[in-house]
PDB file of C-alpha atoms in Angstrom:
ATOM      1  CA  MET A   1      59.228  93.500  92.138  1.00 47.00           C
ATOM      2  CA  THR A   2      62.270  95.666  90.767  1.00 54.00           C
ATOM      3  CA  ALA A   3      63.695  94.633  87.248  1.00 65.00           C
ATOM      4  CA  ASP A   4      67.108  92.154  87.241  1.00 72.00           C
ATOM      5  CA  PRO A   5      70.095  95.409  87.796  1.00 68.00           C
ATOM      6  CA  ASN A   6      71.980  92.756  85.731  1.00 71.00           C
ATOM      7  CA  LYS A   7      70.545  92.424  82.843  1.00 79.00           C
ATOM      8  CA  LYS A   8      72.385  93.896  79.399  1.00 80.00           C
ATOM      9  CA  THR A   9      70.047  95.428  77.245  1.00 83.00           C
ATOM     10  CA  THR A  10      71.273  96.664  73.705  1.00 85.00           C
ATOM     11  CA  ARG A  11      71.354  99.880  73.166  1.00 83.00           C
ATOM     12  CA  THR A  12      72.708 101.910  70.115  1.00 85.00           C
ATOM     13  CA  PHE A  13      74.617 105.577  70.951  1.00 80.00           C
ATOM     14  CA  GLN A  14      76.787 107.599  68.215  1.00 87.00           C
ATOM     15  CA  CYS A  15      80.627 107.773  69.338  1.00 86.00           C
ATOM     16  CA  ARG A  16      83.658 109.680  68.222  1.00 88.00           C
ATOM     17  CA  GLU A  17      86.385 107.783  65.526  1.00 89.00           C
ATOM     18  CA  ALA A  18      89.371 108.322  67.733  1.00 89.00           C
ATOM     19  CA  LEU A  19      87.480 107.215  71.453  1.00 87.00           C
ATOM     20  CA  TRP A  20      86.505 104.272  69.983  1.00 86.00           C
ATOM     21  CA  GLN A  21      89.970 103.879  68.439  1.00 89.00           C
ATOM     22  CA  LYS A  22      90.904 103.501  71.669  1.00 88.00           C
ATOM     23  CA  PHE A  23      88.716 101.723  73.793  1.00 85.00           C
ATOM     24  CA  GLU A  24      89.268  98.755  71.345  1.00 87.00           C
ATOM     25  CA  GLN A  25      93.272  99.114  72.467  1.00 89.00           C
ATOM     26  CA  MET A  26      92.431  98.809  75.808  1.00 88.00           C
ATOM     27  CA  ALA A  27      89.913  96.064  75.249  1.00 84.00           C
ATOM     28  CA  ARG A  28      93.316  94.122  72.972  1.00 87.00           C
ATOM     29  CA  GLU A  29      95.650  94.778  76.385  1.00 87.00           C
ATOM     30  CA  LEU A  30      93.460  94.195  78.462  1.00 83.00           C
ATOM     31  CA  GLU A  31      91.940  90.790  77.845  1.00 82.00           C
ATOM     32  CA  CYS A  32      88.144  91.583  78.042  1.00 85.00           C
ATOM     33  CA  SER A  33      85.152  93.127  75.865  1.00 85.00           C
ATOM     34  CA  VAL A  34      85.118  96.928  73.857  1.00 81.00           C
ATOM     35  CA  ASP A  35      81.573  96.276  76.714  1.00 86.00           C
ATOM     36  CA  TYR A  36      83.136  94.982  79.668  1.00 85.00           C
ATOM     37  CA  LEU A  37      85.055  98.841  79.864  1.00 82.00           C
ATOM     38  CA  ILE A  38      82.140 101.084  78.556  1.00 86.00           C
ATOM     39  CA  ASN A  39      80.292  99.622  82.007  1.00 88.00           C
ATOM     40  CA  ASP A  40      82.532 100.007  84.144  1.00 85.00           C
ATOM     41  CA  SER A  41      83.472 103.121  82.610  1.00 86.00           C
ATOM     42  CA  MET A  42      79.448 104.462  83.117  1.00 88.00           C
ATOM     43  CA  LYS A  43      79.293 102.831  86.842  1.00 86.00           C
ATOM     44  CA  GLN A  44      82.931 105.084  87.507  1.00 87.00           C
ATOM     45  CA  TYR A  45      80.912 107.961  86.254  1.00 88.00           C
ATOM     46  CA  ALA A  46      78.286 107.730  88.284  1.00 88.00           C
ATOM     47  CA  ARG A  47      79.735 107.747  91.719  1.00 86.00           C
ATOM     48  CA  GLN A  48      81.777 109.952  90.796  1.00 87.00           C
ATOM     49  CA  ARG A  49      78.662 111.993  89.771  1.00 87.00           C
ATOM     50  CA  GLY A  50      77.567 110.796  93.741  1.00 87.00           C
ATOM     51  CA  TYR A  51      74.694 108.919  92.266  1.00 84.00           C
ATOM     52  CA  GLY A  52      75.818 105.206  94.036  1.00 67.00           C
ATOM     53  CA  ALA A  53      76.755 101.786  92.172  1.00 53.00           C
ATOM     54  CA  ALA A  54      74.822 101.646  88.920  1.00 46.00           C
ATOM     55  CA  GLY A  55      72.465  98.935  89.604  1.00 49.00           C
ATOM     56  CA  THR A  56      72.246  98.755  93.321  1.00 47.00           C
ATOM     57  CA  GLY A  57      68.884 100.894  92.952  1.00 47.00           C
ATOM     58  CA  GLY A  58      70.180 103.806  95.086  1.00 44.00           C
ATOM     59  CA  GLN A  59      68.562 107.143  94.348  1.00 46.00           C
ATOM     60  CA  SER A  60      70.654 110.294  93.455  1.00 44.00           C
ATOM     61  CA  ILE A  61      72.022 111.711  95.291  1.00 43.00           C
ATOM     62  CA  PRO A  62      72.472 115.708  93.905  1.00 45.00           C
ATOM     63  CA  PRO A  63      75.886 117.330  94.158  1.00 45.00           C
ATOM     64  CA  PRO A  64      76.180 119.580  96.845  1.00 44.00           C
ATOM     65  CA  LEU A  65      75.872 123.555  96.500  1.00 44.00           C
ATOM     66  CA  VAL A  66      78.537 125.975  96.146  1.00 44.00           C
ATOM     67  CA  ALA A  67      78.255 129.123  97.745  1.00 47.00           C
ATOM     68  CA  PRO A  68      79.235 131.755  95.271  1.00 49.00           C
ATOM     69  CA  PRO A  69      82.332 133.648  95.231  1.00 55.00           C
ATOM     70  CA  PRO A  70      82.585 137.636  97.697  1.00 55.00           C
ATOM     71  CA  PRO A  71      83.108 139.963  94.779  1.00 55.00           C
ATOM     72  CA  LEU A  72      86.149 141.168  93.992  1.00 57.00           C
ATOM     73  CA  PRO A  73      86.921 145.243  95.508  1.00 53.00           C
ATOM     74  CA  SER A  74      86.923 147.036  92.062  1.00 50.00           C
ATOM     75  CA  SER A  75      90.695 147.656  90.840  1.00 49.00           C
ATOM     76  CA  SER A  76      89.311 151.272  88.667  1.00 47.00           C
ATOM     77  CA  PRO A  77      91.541 154.281  90.142  1.00 45.00           C
ATOM     78  CA  SER A  78      89.124 156.082  91.514  1.00 45.00           C
ATOM     79  CA  ALA A  79      87.151 153.010  93.658  1.00 46.00           C
ATOM     80  CA  ALA A  80      91.257 153.433  95.233  1.00 47.00           C
ATOM     81  CA  THR A  81      91.734 153.632  98.813  1.00 54.00           C
ATOM     82  CA  PRO A  82      94.000 157.002  99.334  1.00 55.00           C
ATOM     83  CA  VAL A  83      96.851 155.715 100.646  1.00 57.00           C
ATOM     84  CA  PRO A  84      98.651 158.004 103.769  1.00 58.00           C
ATOM     85  CA  PRO A  85     101.803 159.692 103.627  1.00 59.00           C
ATOM     86  CA  PRO A  86     104.955 158.216 105.522  1.00 58.00           C
ATOM     87  CA  MET A  87     105.039 159.647 109.289  1.00 64.00           C
ATOM     88  CA  ALA A  88     108.639 161.258 109.602  1.00 59.00           C
ATOM     89  CA  ALA A  89     110.788 159.919 112.459  1.00 62.00           C
ATOM     90  CA  PRO A  90     110.676 162.211 115.849  1.00 63.00           C
ATOM     91  CA  PRO A  91     113.119 164.062 115.677  1.00 65.00           C
ATOM     92  CA  PRO A  92     116.106 162.248 118.563  1.00 65.00           C
ATOM     93  CA  PRO A  93     116.665 163.648 122.148  1.00 64.00           C
ATOM     94  CA  PRO A  94     119.449 165.824 122.338  1.00 62.00           C
ATOM     95  CA  VAL A  95     122.537 164.880 123.913  1.00 60.00           C
ATOM     96  CA  ALA A  96     123.827 166.349 127.191  1.00 55.00           C
ATOM     97  CA  THR A  97     127.369 167.783 127.049  1.00 57.00           C
ATOM     98  CA  ILE A  98     129.007 168.144 129.989  1.00 60.00           C
ATOM     99  CA  ALA A  99     131.479 171.605 130.665  1.00 55.00           C
ATOM    100  CA  PRO A 100     135.116 171.009 131.723  1.00 59.00           C
ATOM    101  CA  LEU A 101     135.196 172.230 135.399  1.00 63.00           C
ATOM    102  CA  PRO A 102     136.823 175.809 135.671  1.00 61.00           C
ATOM    103  CA  PRO A 103     141.183 175.675 136.656  1.00 60.00           C
ATOM    104  CA  PRO A 104     141.681 176.865 140.445  1.00 58.00           C
ATOM    105  CA  PRO A 105     142.036 179.975 140.878  1.00 58.00           C
ATOM    106  CA  GLY A 106     145.845 181.183 141.032  1.00 53.00           C
ATOM    107  CA  ALA A 107     146.776 178.494 139.006  1.00 51.00           C
ATOM    108  CA  SER A 108     148.831 179.322 134.937  1.00 50.00           C
ATOM    109  CA  ARG A 109     147.445 177.923 131.650  1.00 56.00           C
ATOM    110  CA  GLY A 110     150.285 175.039 130.811  1.00 54.00           C
ATOM    111  CA  ALA A 111     150.984 174.151 134.578  1.00 55.00           C
ATOM    112  CA  PRO A 112     149.888 170.586 134.909  1.00 59.00           C
ATOM    113  CA  PRO A 113     146.527 170.420 137.344  1.00 59.00           C
ATOM    114  CA  PRO A 114     147.579 169.292 140.958  1.00 60.00           C
ATOM    115  CA  PRO A 115     147.850 166.014 142.340  1.00 62.00           C
ATOM    116  CA  PRO A 116     145.282 164.754 144.663  1.00 62.00           C
ATOM    117  CA  ALA A 117     145.062 165.109 147.999  1.00 62.00           C
ATOM    118  CA  PRO A 118     145.147 162.481 150.553  1.00 61.00           C
ATOM    119  CA  PRO A 119     142.751 160.402 152.293  1.00 60.00           C
ATOM    120  CA  ALA A 120     141.778 161.688 155.826  1.00 60.00           C
ATOM    121  CA  GLY A 121     144.490 159.858 158.415  1.00 60.00           C
ATOM    122  CA  ALA A 122     146.631 158.361 155.510  1.00 57.00           C
ATOM    123  CA  ARG A 123     151.071 158.939 156.106  1.00 66.00           C
ATOM    124  CA  PRO A 124     152.208 161.349 153.876  1.00 58.00           C
ATOM    125  CA  PRO A 125     154.766 159.970 151.190  1.00 57.00           C
ATOM    126  CA  LYS A 126     158.829 159.182 152.488  1.00 57.00           C
ATOM    127  CA  ARG A 127     160.729 161.728 150.393  1.00 56.00           C
ATOM    128  CA  THR A 128     164.562 160.885 149.919  1.00 51.00           C
ATOM    129  CA  GLY A 129     167.170 163.768 149.021  1.00 47.00           C
ATOM    130  CA  ALA A 130     165.264 166.526 146.681  1.00 47.00           C
ATOM    131  CA  GLY A 131     163.463 164.178 144.153  1.00 47.00           C
ATOM    132  CA  PRO A 132     159.922 163.278 144.330  1.00 47.00           C
ATOM    133  CA  ALA A 133     158.209 161.305 146.423  1.00 45.00           C
ATOM    134  CA  MET A 134     158.295 157.590 146.443  1.00 50.00           C
ATOM    135  CA  SER A 135     155.743 155.017 146.725  1.00 47.00           C
ATOM    136  CA  ALA A 136     156.241 152.138 150.573  1.00 50.00           C
ATOM    137  CA  ALA A 137     158.901 150.014 149.203  1.00 55.00           C
ATOM    138  CA  PRO A 138     157.251 146.224 149.157  1.00 56.00           C
ATOM    139  CA  PRO A 139     157.413 143.903 151.894  1.00 59.00           C
ATOM    140  CA  PRO A 140     160.283 141.624 152.221  1.00 61.00           C
ATOM    141  CA  PRO A 141     160.281 138.476 150.274  1.00 57.00           C
ATOM    142  CA  PRO A 142     159.379 134.464 152.385  1.00 56.00           C
ATOM    143  CA  PRO A 143     162.374 133.990 153.998  1.00 57.00           C
ATOM    144  CA  GLY A 144     163.645 130.563 152.595  1.00 55.00           C
ATOM    145  CA  GLY A 145     162.478 131.274 149.008  1.00 52.00           C
ATOM    146  CA  SER A 146     161.623 132.982 146.000  1.00 52.00           C
ATOM    147  CA  VAL A 147     157.835 134.653 146.388  1.00 51.00           C
ATOM    148  CA  ALA A 148     157.410 132.245 143.107  1.00 52.00           C
ATOM    149  CA  ALA A 149     158.655 129.615 144.685  1.00 52.00           C
ATOM    150  CA  ALA A 150     156.508 130.561 147.619  1.00 49.00           C
ATOM    151  CA  ARG A 151     153.418 131.289 145.848  1.00 61.00           C
ATOM    152  CA  LYS A 152     153.341 127.715 144.057  1.00 61.00           C
ATOM    153  CA  ALA A 153     154.169 125.868 147.439  1.00 60.00           C
ATOM    154  CA  PRO A 154     151.271 122.916 147.145  1.00 63.00           C
ATOM    155  CA  PRO A 155     148.624 124.051 150.327  1.00 64.00           C
ATOM    156  CA  PRO A 156     150.061 121.199 153.704  1.00 64.00           C
ATOM    157  CA  LEU A 157     148.077 118.091 152.940  1.00 65.00           C
ATOM    158  CA  ALA A 158     144.683 117.305 155.926  1.00 59.00           C
ATOM    159  CA  PRO A 159     146.148 114.261 158.488  1.00 57.00           C
ATOM    160  CA  SER A 160     143.634 111.584 156.989  1.00 56.00           C
ATOM    161  CA  ARG A 161     141.172 109.538 158.987  1.00 63.00           C
ATOM    162  CA  SER A 162     140.878 105.595 158.852  1.00 60.00           C
ATOM    163  CA  ILE A 163     136.705 104.597 158.764  1.00 65.00           C
ATOM    164  CA  PRO A 164     135.718 102.175 161.751  1.00 64.00           C
ATOM    165  CA  PRO A 165     135.239  98.884 160.581  1.00 62.00           C
ATOM    166  CA  PRO A 166     130.935  98.020 161.670  1.00 62.00           C
ATOM    167  CA  PRO A 167     130.209  96.603 164.624  1.00 64.00           C
ATOM    168  CA  GLY A 168     128.995  93.597 163.590  1.00 62.00           C
ATOM    169  CA  GLY A 169     132.098  92.895 162.310  1.00 58.00           C
ATOM    170  CA  SER A 170     133.473  92.888 158.394  1.00 62.00           C
ATOM    171  CA  LEU A 171     131.851  94.989 155.320  1.00 63.00           C
ATOM    172  CA  PRO A 172     129.382  94.101 153.777  1.00 63.00           C
ATOM    173  CA  LYS A 173     129.631  91.459 150.488  1.00 69.00           C
ATOM    174  CA  PRO A 174     129.827  94.260 147.674  1.00 68.00           C
ATOM    175  CA  VAL A 175     126.124  92.422 145.305  1.00 72.00           C
ATOM    176  CA  ALA A 176     126.429  90.900 142.452  1.00 72.00           C
ATOM    177  CA  PRO A 177     124.312  92.849 139.287  1.00 75.00           C
ATOM    178  CA  PRO A 178     121.197  91.282 137.612  1.00 72.00           C
ATOM    179  CA  PRO A 179     122.029  89.398 134.711  1.00 70.00           C
ATOM    180  CA  PRO A 180     121.121  91.040 131.186  1.00 71.00           C
ATOM    181  CA  ILE A 181     117.202  91.089 129.624  1.00 68.00           C
ATOM    182  CA  PRO A 182     118.145  89.045 125.945  1.00 57.00           C
ATOM    183  CA  PRO A 183     117.140  90.707 123.047  1.00 54.00           C
ATOM    184  CA  PRO A 184     113.045  89.425 121.617  1.00 51.00           C
ATOM    185  CA  ALA A 185     112.970  86.969 119.272  1.00 47.00           C
ATOM    186  CA  SER A 186     112.783  88.026 115.970  1.00 46.00           C
ATOM    187  CA  SER A 187     109.069  88.267 114.706  1.00 49.00           C
ATOM    188  CA  GLN A 188     110.567  87.634 110.693  1.00 53.00           C
ATOM    189  CA  PRO A 189     109.140  84.517 110.007  1.00 61.00           C
ATOM    190  CA  SER A 190     110.973  81.153 109.593  1.00 63.00           C
ATOM    191  CA  GLY A 191     110.969  79.424 105.545  1.00 74.00           C
ATOM    192  CA  THR A 192     109.821  81.735 102.816  1.00 87.00           C
ATOM    193  CA  LEU A 193     106.252  82.558 101.987  1.00 92.00           C
ATOM    194  CA  SER A 194     104.551  80.425  98.752  1.00 93.00           C
ATOM    195  CA  ILE A 195     100.775  80.576  97.121  1.00 93.00           C
ATOM    196  CA  THR A 196      99.187  78.508  95.913  1.00 93.00           C
ATOM    197  CA  TYR A 197      96.426  79.509  93.250  1.00 92.00           C
ATOM    198  CA  GLN A 198      94.541  76.619  90.900  1.00 89.00           C
ATOM    199  CA  GLY A 199      96.918  73.579  91.996  1.00 90.00           C
ATOM    200  CA  GLU A 200      99.715  75.847  90.744  1.00 91.00           C
ATOM    201  CA  VAL A 201     102.376  77.314  93.230  1.00 92.00           C
ATOM    202  CA  PHE A 202     104.420  80.974  93.410  1.00 92.00           C
ATOM    203  CA  GLN A 203     107.404  81.224  95.699  1.00 91.00           C
ATOM    204  CA  VAL A 204     107.305  84.930  96.628  1.00 92.00           C
ATOM    205  CA  ASN A 205     110.901  86.357  96.139  1.00 89.00           C
ATOM    206  CA  LYS A 206     110.144  90.394  95.923  1.00 88.00           C
ATOM    207  CA  ASP A 207     109.439  92.215  98.248  1.00 91.00           C
ATOM    208  CA  ARG A 208     106.622  93.370  96.299  1.00 93.00           C
ATOM    209  CA  PHE A 209     104.775  91.519  94.049  1.00 94.00           C
ATOM    210  CA  ILE A 210     102.236  91.397  92.373  1.00 94.00           C
ATOM    211  CA  ILE A 211      98.460  89.964  92.255  1.00 94.00           C
ATOM    212  CA  GLY A 212      96.585  90.972  88.854  1.00 93.00           C
ATOM    213  CA  ARG A 213      95.512  90.981  85.670  1.00 91.00           C
ATOM    214  CA  GLY A 214      98.108  92.282  83.030  1.00 87.00           C
ATOM    215  CA  LYS A 215     100.757  89.413  82.611  1.00 86.00           C
ATOM    216  CA  GLN A 216     102.854  92.521  82.194  1.00 85.00           C
ATOM    217  CA  THR A 217     102.444  94.693  85.399  1.00 88.00           C
ATOM    218  CA  SER A 218     101.864  91.541  87.798  1.00 90.00           C
ATOM    219  CA  ASP A 219     103.562  88.622  89.350  1.00 91.00           C
ATOM    220  CA  LEU A 220     100.493  86.654  89.910  1.00 91.00           C
ATOM    221  CA  THR A 221      98.188  86.845  86.569  1.00 91.00           C
ATOM    222  CA  ILE A 222      94.848  85.860  87.153  1.00 92.00           C
ATOM    223  CA  LYS A 223      92.604  85.855  83.490  1.00 90.00           C
ATOM    224  CA  ASP A 224      89.192  87.746  85.036  1.00 90.00           C
ATOM    225  CA  PRO A 225      87.571  90.606  84.024  1.00 90.00           C
ATOM    226  CA  ASN A 226      86.935  91.366  87.178  1.00 91.00           C
ATOM    227  CA  VAL A 227      90.465  91.302  88.430  1.00 92.00           C
ATOM    228  CA  SER A 228      91.829  95.179  88.077  1.00 92.00           C
ATOM    229  CA  ARG A 229      95.037  95.057  86.218  1.00 91.00           C
ATOM    230  CA  GLN A 230      96.845  96.295  89.137  1.00 91.00           C
ATOM    231  CA  HIS A 231      95.296  94.228  91.736  1.00 94.00           C
ATOM    232  CA  ALA A 232      96.343  93.688  95.007  1.00 94.00           C
ATOM    233  CA  MET A 233      99.998  93.804  96.350  1.00 94.00           C
ATOM    234  CA  ILE A 234     102.051  90.738  98.826  1.00 94.00           C
ATOM    235  CA  GLU A 235     105.139  92.877 101.096  1.00 94.00           C
ATOM    236  CA  PHE A 236     107.793  92.497 103.559  1.00 92.00           C
ATOM    237  CA  LEU A 237     107.750  94.836 105.738  1.00 92.00           C
ATOM    238  CA  THR A 238     109.896  94.728 109.444  1.00 90.00           C
ATOM    239  CA  GLY A 239     109.814  91.104 109.582  1.00 89.00           C
ATOM    240  CA  GLN A 240     106.066  90.640 108.341  1.00 92.00           C
ATOM    241  CA  TYR A 241     104.960  89.457 104.800  1.00 94.00           C
ATOM    242  CA  TYR A 242     101.473  92.259 104.288  1.00 95.00           C
ATOM    243  CA  ILE A 243      98.554  91.290 101.295  1.00 95.00           C
ATOM    244  CA  VAL A 244      97.681  95.198 100.689  1.00 95.00           C
ATOM    245  CA  ASP A 245      94.511  96.211  98.515  1.00 94.00           C
ATOM    246  CA  MET A 246      95.293  98.281  95.505  1.00 92.00           C
ATOM    247  CA  GLY A 247      92.772 100.203  95.065  1.00 90.00           C
ATOM    248  CA  SER A 248      90.950  97.749  93.322  1.00 91.00           C
ATOM    249  CA  THR A 249      86.898  98.414  92.173  1.00 89.00           C
ATOM    250  CA  ASN A 250      86.335  94.230  93.988  1.00 90.00           C
ATOM    251  CA  GLY A 251      88.946  94.584  96.662  1.00 92.00           C
ATOM    252  CA  VAL A 252      89.940  91.929  99.266  1.00 94.00           C
ATOM    253  CA  GLU A 253      88.457  89.295 100.719  1.00 94.00           C
ATOM    254  CA  TYR A 254      88.988  87.830 104.214  1.00 94.00           C
ATOM    255  CA  ASN A 255      87.085  84.703 106.055  1.00 92.00           C
ATOM    256  CA  GLY A 256      84.316  87.384 104.096  1.00 90.00           C
ATOM    257  CA  GLN A 257      85.084  90.783 105.182  1.00 92.00           C
ATOM    258  CA  ARG A 258      86.866  92.911 103.292  1.00 93.00           C
ATOM    259  CA  VAL A 259      90.625  94.554 103.643  1.00 94.00           C
ATOM    260  CA  GLN A 260      93.492  97.056 102.949  1.00 94.00           C
ATOM    261  CA  ARG A 261      96.006  95.822 105.008  1.00 94.00           C
ATOM    262  CA  LYS A 262      96.933  92.523 107.129  1.00 94.00           C
ATOM    263  CA  VAL A 263      99.880  90.991 108.265  1.00 95.00           C
ATOM    264  CA  ILE A 264      99.605  87.305 106.212  1.00 94.00           C
ATOM    265  CA  SER A 265     100.101  83.645 108.865  1.00 93.00           C
ATOM    266  CA  ASP A 266     100.723  80.285 107.628  1.00 92.00           C
ATOM    267  CA  GLY A 267      97.759  78.779 106.097  1.00 92.00           C
ATOM    268  CA  ASP A 268      95.166  82.516 105.200  1.00 94.00           C
ATOM    269  CA  THR A 269      93.139  81.880 102.733  1.00 94.00           C
ATOM    270  CA  PHE A 270      92.153  85.619 100.912  1.00 95.00           C
ATOM    271  CA  LYS A 271      89.545  85.924  97.832  1.00 93.00           C
ATOM    272  CA  VAL A 272      90.580  88.075  94.638  1.00 93.00           C
ATOM    273  CA  CYS A 273      86.574  87.977  93.217  1.00 90.00           C
ATOM    274  CA  ASP A 274      85.750  84.170  92.155  1.00 89.00           C
ATOM    275  CA  HIS A 275      89.580  83.194  92.619  1.00 92.00           C
ATOM    276  CA  GLU A 276      90.953  81.882  96.104  1.00 93.00           C
ATOM    277  CA  LEU A 277      95.161  82.262  97.268  1.00 93.00           C
ATOM    278  CA  ARG A 278      96.602  80.265 100.326  1.00 94.00           C
ATOM    279  CA  PHE A 279      99.158  80.868 101.663  1.00 94.00           C
ATOM    280  CA  SER A 280     102.232  78.958 103.110  1.00 93.00           C
ATOM    281  CA  PHE A 281     106.063  79.392 104.892  1.00 90.00           C
ATOM    282  CA  GLN A 282     108.128  76.830 103.182  1.00 79.00           C
TER     283      GLN A 282
END
């Protein structure tokens, strides 16, 4: 037979005076004994080191081995690799220059260049008197108005075409649009949420209602050393109430199973350690 895991034995150990005074101060604030704080601290330390919870009879699990980090490269000047010198930028490609065309033979240096020859088949411009050649005369304006009036005149409208009636008689009547779909009903519970604990009713009148052992940090105080200082929270979000475990040691149970977050319905009963909390909407 195995020994009773819950059996307690008086032990003697050496402790620093300042550390013992801190534990006594914590015991007064949390309303529990120094023995409970020391046992809880030893249990949490064993769990963090991988030896399981104290009193469960679990085998010890050694911490995982960590491979040593690779050695850092030497920072001495002799071991440093030489840095190659920066490469010089390639020279830009040469820009091609276009030499000017030589003047035609027989032309003087100060005289302007001759005009280009007209294309083949084009009529030469008319000359008036002894002056230079004049350009062709502009086209005559349209009859009955100026050029601006001719540009602003709108184009002629096309003759309208009448739509023939259908062969079966009159036109069909328009179909009426479907009625709008009503919005879904809101999921917000009706009434105010209340908690019944030991025959006393507590109204949840906050969006974050705290349940725990501490008097100054909780809205519903449960005097039990197994209950955490801030054990659970009632949260109102998106029109519904939720019960949320705030990382407590013993957790929150619903129908014999531990839950982390659950929607609260009318008539639900939750257990915080050995204490029953009944929820209802009034």
